[in-house]
Coordinates of C-alpha atoms (C1' of nucleotides) in Angstrom, one line a residue:
Chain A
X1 CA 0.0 0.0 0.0
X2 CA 1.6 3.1 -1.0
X3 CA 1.2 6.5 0.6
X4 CA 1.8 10.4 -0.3
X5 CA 2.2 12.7 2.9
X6 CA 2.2 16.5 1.8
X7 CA 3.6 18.2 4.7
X8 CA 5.9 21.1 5.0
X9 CA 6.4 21.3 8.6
X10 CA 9.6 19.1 8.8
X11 CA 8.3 17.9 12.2
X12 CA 4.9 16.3 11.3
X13 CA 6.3 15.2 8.3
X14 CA 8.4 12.7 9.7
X15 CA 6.6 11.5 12.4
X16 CA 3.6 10.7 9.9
X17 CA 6.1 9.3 7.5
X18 CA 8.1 7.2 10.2
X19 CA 5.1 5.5 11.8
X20 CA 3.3 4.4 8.4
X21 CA 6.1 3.0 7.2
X22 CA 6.2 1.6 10.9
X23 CA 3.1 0.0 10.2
X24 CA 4.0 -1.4 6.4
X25 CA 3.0 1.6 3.9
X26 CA 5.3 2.9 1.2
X27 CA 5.5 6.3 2.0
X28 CA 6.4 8.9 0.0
X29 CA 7.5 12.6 1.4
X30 CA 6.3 16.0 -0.9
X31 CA 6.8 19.3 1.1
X32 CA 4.9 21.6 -0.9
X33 CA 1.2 22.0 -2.7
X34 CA 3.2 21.6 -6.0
X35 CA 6.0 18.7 -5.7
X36 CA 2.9 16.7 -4.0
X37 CA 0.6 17.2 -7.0
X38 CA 3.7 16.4 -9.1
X39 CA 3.8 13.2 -7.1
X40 CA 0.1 12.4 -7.1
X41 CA -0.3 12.3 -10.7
X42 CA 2.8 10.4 -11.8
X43 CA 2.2 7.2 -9.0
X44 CA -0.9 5.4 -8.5
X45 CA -0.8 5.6 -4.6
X46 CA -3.7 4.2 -2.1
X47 CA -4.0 7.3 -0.1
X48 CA -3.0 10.7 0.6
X49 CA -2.2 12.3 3.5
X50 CA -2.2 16.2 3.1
X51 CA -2.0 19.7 4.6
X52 CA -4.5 21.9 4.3
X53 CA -1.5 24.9 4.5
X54 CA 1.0 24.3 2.1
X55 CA 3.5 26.7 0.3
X56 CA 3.0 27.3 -3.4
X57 CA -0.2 25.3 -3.6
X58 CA -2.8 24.9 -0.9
X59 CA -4.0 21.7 0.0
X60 CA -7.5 22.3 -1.0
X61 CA -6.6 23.5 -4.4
X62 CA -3.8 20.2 -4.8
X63 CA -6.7 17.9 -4.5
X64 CA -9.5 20.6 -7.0
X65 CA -6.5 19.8 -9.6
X66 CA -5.9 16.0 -8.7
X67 CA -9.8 15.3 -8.9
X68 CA -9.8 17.0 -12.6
X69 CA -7.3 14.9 -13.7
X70 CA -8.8 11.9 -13.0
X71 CA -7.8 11.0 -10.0
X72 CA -9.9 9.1 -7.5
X73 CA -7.6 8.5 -4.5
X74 CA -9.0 9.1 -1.2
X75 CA -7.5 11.7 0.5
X76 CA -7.1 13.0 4.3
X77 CA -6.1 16.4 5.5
X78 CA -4.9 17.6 7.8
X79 CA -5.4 21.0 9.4
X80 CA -4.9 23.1 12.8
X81 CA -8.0 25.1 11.5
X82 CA -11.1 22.8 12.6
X83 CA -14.2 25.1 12.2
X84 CA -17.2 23.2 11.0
X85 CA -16.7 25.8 7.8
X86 CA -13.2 24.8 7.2
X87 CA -14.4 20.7 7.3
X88 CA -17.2 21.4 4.7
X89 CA -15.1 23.1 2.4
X90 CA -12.4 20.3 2.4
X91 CA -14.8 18.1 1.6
X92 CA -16.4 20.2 -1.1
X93 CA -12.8 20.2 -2.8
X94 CA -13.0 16.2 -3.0
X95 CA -11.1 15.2 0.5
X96 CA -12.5 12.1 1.8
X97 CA -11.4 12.6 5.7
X98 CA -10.4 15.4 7.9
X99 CA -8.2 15.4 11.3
X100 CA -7.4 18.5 13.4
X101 CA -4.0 19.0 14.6
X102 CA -2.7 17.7 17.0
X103 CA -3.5 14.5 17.0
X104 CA -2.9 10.8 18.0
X105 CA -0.9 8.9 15.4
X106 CA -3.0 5.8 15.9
X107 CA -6.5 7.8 14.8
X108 CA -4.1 9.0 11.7
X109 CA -3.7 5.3 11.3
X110 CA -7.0 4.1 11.7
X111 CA -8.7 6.8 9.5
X112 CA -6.0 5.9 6.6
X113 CA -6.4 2.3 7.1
X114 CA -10.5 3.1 7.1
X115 CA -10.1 5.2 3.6
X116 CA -7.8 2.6 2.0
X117 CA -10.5 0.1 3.2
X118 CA -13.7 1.5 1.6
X119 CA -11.9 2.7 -1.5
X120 CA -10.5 -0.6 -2.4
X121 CA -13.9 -2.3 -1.1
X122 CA -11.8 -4.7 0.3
X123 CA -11.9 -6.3 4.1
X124 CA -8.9 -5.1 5.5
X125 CA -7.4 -8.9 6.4
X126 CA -5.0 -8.9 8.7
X127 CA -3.2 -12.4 7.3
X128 CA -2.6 -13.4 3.9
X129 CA -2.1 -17.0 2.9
X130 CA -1.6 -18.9 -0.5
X131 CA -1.0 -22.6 -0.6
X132 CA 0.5 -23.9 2.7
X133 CA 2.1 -20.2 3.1
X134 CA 0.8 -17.9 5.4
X135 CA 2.1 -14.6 6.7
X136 CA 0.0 -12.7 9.5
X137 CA 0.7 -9.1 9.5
X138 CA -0.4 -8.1 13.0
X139 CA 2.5 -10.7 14.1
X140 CA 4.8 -10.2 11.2
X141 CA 4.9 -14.3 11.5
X142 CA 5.4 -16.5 8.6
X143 CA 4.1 -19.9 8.4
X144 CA 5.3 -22.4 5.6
X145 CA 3.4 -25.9 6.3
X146 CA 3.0 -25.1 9.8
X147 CA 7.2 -23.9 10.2
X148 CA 7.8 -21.0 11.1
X149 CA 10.0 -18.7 8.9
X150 CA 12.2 -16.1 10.5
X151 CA 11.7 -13.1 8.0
X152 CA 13.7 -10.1 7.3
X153 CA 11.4 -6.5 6.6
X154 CA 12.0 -6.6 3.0
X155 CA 11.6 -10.1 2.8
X156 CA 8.6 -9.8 4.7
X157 CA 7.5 -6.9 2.0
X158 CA 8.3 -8.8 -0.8
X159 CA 6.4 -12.2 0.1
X160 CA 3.3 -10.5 0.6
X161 CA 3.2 -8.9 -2.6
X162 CA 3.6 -12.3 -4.0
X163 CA 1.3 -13.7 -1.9
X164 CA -1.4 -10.7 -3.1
X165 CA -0.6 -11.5 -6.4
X166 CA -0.7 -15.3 -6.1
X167 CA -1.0 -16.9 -9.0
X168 CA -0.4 -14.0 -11.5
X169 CA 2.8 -12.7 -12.6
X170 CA 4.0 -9.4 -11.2
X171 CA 7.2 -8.0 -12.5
X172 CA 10.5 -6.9 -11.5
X173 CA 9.1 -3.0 -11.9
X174 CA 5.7 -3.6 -10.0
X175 CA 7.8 -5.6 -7.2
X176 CA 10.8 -2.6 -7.1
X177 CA 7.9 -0.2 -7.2
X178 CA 5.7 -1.9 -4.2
X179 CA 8.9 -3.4 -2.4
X180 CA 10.8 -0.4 -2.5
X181 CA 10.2 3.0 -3.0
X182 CA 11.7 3.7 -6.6
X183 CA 9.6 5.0 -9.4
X184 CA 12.5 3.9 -11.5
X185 CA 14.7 1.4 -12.6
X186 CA 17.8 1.6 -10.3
X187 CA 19.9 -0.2 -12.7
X188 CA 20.5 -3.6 -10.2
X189 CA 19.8 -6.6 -9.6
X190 CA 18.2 -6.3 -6.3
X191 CA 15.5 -7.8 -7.1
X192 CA 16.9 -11.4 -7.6
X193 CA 18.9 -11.0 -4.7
X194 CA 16.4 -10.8 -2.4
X195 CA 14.3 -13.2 -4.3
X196 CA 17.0 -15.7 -4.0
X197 CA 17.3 -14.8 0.0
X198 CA 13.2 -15.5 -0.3
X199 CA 13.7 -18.7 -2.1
X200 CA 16.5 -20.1 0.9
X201 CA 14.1 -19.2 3.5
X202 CA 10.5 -20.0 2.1
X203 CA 10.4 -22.1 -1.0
X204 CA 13.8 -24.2 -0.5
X205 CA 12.4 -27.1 -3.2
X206 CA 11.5 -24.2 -5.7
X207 CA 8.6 -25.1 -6.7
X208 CA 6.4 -22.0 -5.2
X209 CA 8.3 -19.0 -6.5
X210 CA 8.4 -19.5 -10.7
X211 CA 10.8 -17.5 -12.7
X212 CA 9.4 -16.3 -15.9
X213 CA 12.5 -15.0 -17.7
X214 CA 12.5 -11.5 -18.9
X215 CA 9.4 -10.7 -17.3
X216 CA 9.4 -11.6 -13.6
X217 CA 8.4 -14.1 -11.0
X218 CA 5.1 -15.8 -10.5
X219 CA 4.1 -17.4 -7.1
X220 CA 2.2 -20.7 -7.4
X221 CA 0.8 -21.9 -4.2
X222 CA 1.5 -25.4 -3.3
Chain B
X1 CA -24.3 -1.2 24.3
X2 CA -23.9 -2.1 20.4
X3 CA -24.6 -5.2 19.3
X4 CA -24.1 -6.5 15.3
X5 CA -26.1 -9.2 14.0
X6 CA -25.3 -11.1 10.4
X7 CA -27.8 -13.2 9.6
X8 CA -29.0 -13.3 5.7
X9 CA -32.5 -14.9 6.5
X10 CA -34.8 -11.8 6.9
X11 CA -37.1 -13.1 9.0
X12 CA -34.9 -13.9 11.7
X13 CA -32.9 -10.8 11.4
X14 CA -35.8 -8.5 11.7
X15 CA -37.0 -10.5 14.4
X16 CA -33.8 -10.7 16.3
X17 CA -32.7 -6.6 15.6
X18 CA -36.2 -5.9 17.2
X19 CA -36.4 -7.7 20.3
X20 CA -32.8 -6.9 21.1
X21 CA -33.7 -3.2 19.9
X22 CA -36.9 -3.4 23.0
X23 CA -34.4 -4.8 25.3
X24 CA -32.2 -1.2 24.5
X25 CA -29.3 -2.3 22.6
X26 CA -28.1 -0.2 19.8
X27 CA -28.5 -2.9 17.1
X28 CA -26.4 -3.1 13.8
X29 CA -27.9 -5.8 11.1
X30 CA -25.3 -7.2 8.6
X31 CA -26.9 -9.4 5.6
X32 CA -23.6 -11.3 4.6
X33 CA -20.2 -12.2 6.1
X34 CA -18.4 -10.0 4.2
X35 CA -20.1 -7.1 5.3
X36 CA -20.5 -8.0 8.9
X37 CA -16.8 -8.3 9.3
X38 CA -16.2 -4.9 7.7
X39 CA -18.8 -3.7 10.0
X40 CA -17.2 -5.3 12.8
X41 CA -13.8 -4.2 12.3
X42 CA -15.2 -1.0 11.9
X43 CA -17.0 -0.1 14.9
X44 CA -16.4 -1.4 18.7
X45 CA -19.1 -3.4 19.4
X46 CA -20.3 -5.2 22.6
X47 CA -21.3 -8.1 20.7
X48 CA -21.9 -10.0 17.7
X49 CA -24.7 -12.4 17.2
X50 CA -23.4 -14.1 13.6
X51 CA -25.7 -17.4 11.7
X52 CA -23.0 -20.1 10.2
X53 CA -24.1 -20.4 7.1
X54 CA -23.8 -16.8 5.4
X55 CA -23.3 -16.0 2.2
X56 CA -20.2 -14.7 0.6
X57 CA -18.0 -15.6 4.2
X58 CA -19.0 -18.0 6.7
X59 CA -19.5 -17.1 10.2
X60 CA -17.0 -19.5 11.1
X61 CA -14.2 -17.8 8.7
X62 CA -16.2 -14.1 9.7
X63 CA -14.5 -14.9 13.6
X64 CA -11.4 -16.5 12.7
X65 CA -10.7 -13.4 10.8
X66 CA -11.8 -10.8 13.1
X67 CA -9.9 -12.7 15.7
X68 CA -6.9 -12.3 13.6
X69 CA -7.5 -8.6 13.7
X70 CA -6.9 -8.3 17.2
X71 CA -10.7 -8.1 18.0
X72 CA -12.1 -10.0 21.6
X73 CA -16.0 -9.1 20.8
X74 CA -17.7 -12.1 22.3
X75 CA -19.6 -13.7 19.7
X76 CA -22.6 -15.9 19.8
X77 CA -23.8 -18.4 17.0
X78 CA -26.7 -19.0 15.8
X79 CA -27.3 -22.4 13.6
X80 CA -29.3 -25.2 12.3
X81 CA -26.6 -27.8 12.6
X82 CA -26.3 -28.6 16.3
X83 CA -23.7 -31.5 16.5
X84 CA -21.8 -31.9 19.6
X85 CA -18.9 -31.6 16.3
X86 CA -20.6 -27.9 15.1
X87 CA -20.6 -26.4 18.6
X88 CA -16.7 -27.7 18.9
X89 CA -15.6 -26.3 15.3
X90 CA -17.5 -23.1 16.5
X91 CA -16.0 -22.7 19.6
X92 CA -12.0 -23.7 18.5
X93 CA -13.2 -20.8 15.7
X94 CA -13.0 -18.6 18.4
X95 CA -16.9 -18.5 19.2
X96 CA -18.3 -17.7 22.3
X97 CA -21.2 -19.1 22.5
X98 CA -24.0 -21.5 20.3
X99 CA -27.6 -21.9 19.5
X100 CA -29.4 -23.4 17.9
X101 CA -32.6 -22.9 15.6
X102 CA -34.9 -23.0 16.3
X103 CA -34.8 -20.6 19.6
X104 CA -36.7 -18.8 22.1
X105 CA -35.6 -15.4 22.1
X106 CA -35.4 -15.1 25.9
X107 CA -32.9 -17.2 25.8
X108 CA -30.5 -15.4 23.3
X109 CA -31.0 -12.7 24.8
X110 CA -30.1 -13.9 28.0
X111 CA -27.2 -15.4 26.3
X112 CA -26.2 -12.2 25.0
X113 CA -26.1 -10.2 28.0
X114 CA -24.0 -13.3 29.8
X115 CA -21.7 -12.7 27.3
X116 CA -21.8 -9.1 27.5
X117 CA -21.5 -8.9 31.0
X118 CA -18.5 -11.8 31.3
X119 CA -16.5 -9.8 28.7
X120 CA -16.8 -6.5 30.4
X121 CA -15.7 -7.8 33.6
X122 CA -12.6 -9.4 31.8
X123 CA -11.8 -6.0 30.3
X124 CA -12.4 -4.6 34.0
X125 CA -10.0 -7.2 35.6
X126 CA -7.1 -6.0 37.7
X127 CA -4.3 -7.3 35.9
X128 CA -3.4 -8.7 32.6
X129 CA -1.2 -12.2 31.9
X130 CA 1.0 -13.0 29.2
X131 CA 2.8 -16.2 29.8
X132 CA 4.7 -16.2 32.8
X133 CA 4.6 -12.5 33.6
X134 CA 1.8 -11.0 35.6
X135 CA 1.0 -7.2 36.3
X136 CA -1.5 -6.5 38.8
X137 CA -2.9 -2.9 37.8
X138 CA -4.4 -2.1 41.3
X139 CA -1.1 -3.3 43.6
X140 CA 1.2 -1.9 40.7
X141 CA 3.1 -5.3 41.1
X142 CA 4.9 -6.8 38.8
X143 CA 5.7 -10.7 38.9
X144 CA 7.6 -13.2 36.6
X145 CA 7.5 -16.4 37.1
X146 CA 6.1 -16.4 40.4
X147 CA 8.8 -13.9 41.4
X148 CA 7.7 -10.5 41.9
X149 CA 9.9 -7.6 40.1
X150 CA 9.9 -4.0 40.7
X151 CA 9.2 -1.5 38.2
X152 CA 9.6 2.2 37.9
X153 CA 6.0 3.6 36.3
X154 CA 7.0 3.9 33.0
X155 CA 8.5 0.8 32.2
X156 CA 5.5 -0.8 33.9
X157 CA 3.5 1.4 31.5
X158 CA 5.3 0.0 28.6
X159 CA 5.2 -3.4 30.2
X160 CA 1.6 -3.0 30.2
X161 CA 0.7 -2.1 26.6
X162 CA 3.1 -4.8 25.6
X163 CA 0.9 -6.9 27.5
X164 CA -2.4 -5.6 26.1
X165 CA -0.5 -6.4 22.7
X166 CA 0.7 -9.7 23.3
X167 CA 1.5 -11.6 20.2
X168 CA 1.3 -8.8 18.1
X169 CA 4.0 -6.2 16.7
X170 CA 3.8 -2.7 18.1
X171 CA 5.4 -0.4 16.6
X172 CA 7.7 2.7 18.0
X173 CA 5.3 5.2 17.2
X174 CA 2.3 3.5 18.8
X175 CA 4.4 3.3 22.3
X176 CA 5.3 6.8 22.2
X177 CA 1.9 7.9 21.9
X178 CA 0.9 5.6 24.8
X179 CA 3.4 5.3 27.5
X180 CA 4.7 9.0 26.3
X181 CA 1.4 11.5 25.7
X182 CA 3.6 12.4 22.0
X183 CA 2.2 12.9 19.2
X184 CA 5.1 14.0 17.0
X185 CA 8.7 12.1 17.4
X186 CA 10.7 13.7 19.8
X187 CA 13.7 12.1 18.3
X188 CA 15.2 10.8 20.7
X189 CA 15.8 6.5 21.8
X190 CA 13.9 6.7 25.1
X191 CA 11.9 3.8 23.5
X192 CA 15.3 1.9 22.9
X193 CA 16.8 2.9 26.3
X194 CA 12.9 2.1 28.3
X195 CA 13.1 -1.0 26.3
X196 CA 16.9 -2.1 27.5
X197 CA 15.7 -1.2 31.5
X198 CA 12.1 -3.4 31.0
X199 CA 14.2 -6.4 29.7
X200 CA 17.1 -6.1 32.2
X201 CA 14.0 -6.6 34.8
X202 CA 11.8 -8.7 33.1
X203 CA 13.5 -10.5 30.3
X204 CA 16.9 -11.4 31.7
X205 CA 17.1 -14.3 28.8
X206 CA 16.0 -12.5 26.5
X207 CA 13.3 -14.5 25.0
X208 CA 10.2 -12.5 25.9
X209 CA 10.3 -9.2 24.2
X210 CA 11.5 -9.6 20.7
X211 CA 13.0 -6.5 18.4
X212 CA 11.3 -6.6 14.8
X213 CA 14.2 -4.4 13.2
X214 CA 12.9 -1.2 11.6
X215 CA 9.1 -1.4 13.2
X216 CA 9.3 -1.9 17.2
X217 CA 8.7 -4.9 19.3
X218 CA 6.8 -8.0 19.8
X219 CA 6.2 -9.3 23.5
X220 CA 6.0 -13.3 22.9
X221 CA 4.4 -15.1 26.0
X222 CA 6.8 -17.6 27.1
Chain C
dC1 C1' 22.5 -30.3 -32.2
dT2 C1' 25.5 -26.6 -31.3
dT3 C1' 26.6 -22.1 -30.3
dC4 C1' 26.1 -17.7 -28.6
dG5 C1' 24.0 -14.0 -26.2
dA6 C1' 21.1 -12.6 -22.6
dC7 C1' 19.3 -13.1 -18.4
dA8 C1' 19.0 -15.2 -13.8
dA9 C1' 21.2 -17.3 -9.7
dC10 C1' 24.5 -17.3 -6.3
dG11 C1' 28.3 -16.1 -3.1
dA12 C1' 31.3 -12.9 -1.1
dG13 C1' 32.4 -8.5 0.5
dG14 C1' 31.4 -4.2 2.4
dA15 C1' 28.8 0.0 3.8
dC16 C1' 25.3 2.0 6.2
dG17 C1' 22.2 2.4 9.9
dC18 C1' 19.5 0.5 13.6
dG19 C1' 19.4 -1.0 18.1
dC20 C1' 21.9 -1.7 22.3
dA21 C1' 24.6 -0.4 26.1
dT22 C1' 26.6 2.7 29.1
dA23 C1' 27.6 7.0 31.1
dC24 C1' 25.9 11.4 32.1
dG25 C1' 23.0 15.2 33.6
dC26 C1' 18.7 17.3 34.6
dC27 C1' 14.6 17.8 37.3
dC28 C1' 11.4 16.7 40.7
dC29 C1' 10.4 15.4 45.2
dA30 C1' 11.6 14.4 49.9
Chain D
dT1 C1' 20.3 19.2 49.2
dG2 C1' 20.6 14.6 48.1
dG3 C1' 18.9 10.7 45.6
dG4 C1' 16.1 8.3 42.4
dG5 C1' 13.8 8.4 38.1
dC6 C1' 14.2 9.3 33.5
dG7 C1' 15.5 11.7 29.3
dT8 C1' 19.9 12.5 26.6
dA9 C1' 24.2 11.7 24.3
dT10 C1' 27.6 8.7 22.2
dG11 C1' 30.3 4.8 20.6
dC12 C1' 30.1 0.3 19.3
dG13 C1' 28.6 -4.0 17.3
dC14 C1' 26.1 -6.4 14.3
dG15 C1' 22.4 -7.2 11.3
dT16 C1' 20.6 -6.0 7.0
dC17 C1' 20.8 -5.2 2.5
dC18 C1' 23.2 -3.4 -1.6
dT19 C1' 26.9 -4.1 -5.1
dC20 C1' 29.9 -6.7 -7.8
dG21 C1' 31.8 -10.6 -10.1
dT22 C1' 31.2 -15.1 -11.5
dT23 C1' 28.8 -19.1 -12.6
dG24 C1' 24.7 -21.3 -14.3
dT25 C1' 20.7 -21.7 -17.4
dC26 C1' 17.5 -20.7 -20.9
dG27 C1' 16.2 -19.8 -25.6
dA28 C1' 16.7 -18.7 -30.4
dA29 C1' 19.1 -19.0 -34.6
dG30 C1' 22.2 -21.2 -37.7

DNA sequence: CTTCGACAACGAGGACGCGCATACGCCCCA
DNA sequence: TGGGGCGTATGCGCGTCCTCGTTGTCGAAG
């Protein structure tokens, strides 16, 4: 699940940024109205986390310009204003949430987690499991036929994209883009190094994670 | 108190919702199991009165699930199937308690507010248990394994959310905001340095409270 | 069937950064 | 004013993960 915070006050910023990626989001940092449109309409991100004062383009008017381009990612701002006046008109301009400064990063989390939910449509589930893998994200506990599998954090990243994907082939891009933060090809081979490290750990007879050459990986559960 | 019931047979819905509605419960009606769990994860209710057979998810794989989530609503089935085997497979699902149709609805109601009433007291108990190590929240003490340890008040404040958590990763963030009032990262490594004084007291082998590298901490019961 | 090129797998090495430990100092309360 | 509690500062060790070079494997064309 990836993330855009629009935040200027250095402060906030990383303390939003720090605990979603805490809790498993691909966060991405803008700290002005204009680098975070910039950002908004060149990824495909789940969610958006935004000021409501920005420099060189307000928040309201970031997401007027994001919803006429198309866009239909949910939104939430934030705001040290919190007159019923200054909720309406947020939500006039196309946000989907508000929260009033200061708050508690856990009702940031929630209300994220709650936007993410109804815009996908899908149950927030809280394991994933294909074949006789399983991988609880509460616990950050993988399971491989009842073992238990000791899993480093981008390990842990990169199995449950396959596992979300079961079945279908993702590609070295979509798992660099999901995985890690790039929007571009960092020229390495990262990829198959930590699929290999991934392969030692969870699929050690190789016949879950499928190589399909010059596109990707596929994983088949077993 | 809020109560959810997911049942997809109209009749018995309406007829349940209303008589628990005259006996002054806030009442939430669910027609499937996918849309009862989002409703349950969703809201904090007292409890949830679920059929077995539902469309779409079964209540069975409707409590599993919300278990998994973290949630402790007591629930209570309802079902048609009343083997000795069904109210087992109900109950290891994480159920609280089974009826079967067809019922009087004095009786699920009484069953409802037992299970109300048992699960607030729990909530309401004095001290909380993860394997070996006991807090009591009224004495302030602070035993592991059967040997009682002294704690300074914020490392039995962390030791306590760790306990609440049990089995599941918190991260950094989520302790600050809880044993610390912050709501922006002080930047500092209290957490790291609280966490090295809790363990020196309560984890001398170091097997109890795990690190997960880059997120925060587990407390595994041992 | 052979050959060659491209891509993937793998191991080793190393840098960076996180978490741990320890020492220190401030502040509150007796 | 002394001591305990607790936040701060800092160096170190080690885990994690990236890079690089080599080896292995696949596939297409001759």
């Amino acid at each position: 699940m990836r993330v855009l915070v629009v935040e200027d006050d250095p402060k906030i910023a990383s303390f939003v940024t720090k605990g979603l990626k805490q809790s498993g989001f691909a966060v991405d940092q803008a700290a002005d109205g204009e680098q975070g449109l910039a950002y908004a309409v060149g990824t495909a991100y789940d969610a958006v986390v935004a000021d409501i004062m920005l420099p060189k383009l307000a928040g309201l008017q970031l997401v007027q310009r994001l919803r006429t381009s198309g866009s239909q990612v949910p939104v939430l701002f934030l705001s040290a204003k919190a007159t019923v006046e200054d909720r309406v008109r947020g939500l006039q301009a196309g946000g989907d949430d508000y929260l009033t400064k200061p708050f508690a990063f856990s009702e940031l989390l929630a209300r994220v987690q709650a936007l993410i939910r109804r815009s996908t449509q899908a149950v927030e589930t809280s394991s994933v499991t294909a074949g006789d893998v399983t991988l609880n994200l509460l616990t950050r506990a993988v399971t491989r036929a009842g073992e238990v599998v000791e899993l480093q954090p981008r390990e842990f990243s990169l199995l449950e994209y396959l596992l979300r994907h079961a079945g279908r082939t993702v590609t070295k891009t979509m798992i660099l883009e999901h995985v890690w933060d790039y929007s571009f090809d960092p020229q390495t081979n990262v990829v198959d190094v930590l699929v290999h490290r991934l392969r030692a750990k969870v699929d050690p007879d190789r016949r879950r994670l499928q190589t399909i050459r010059g596109v990707g990986y596929v994983f088949r559960p077993v």
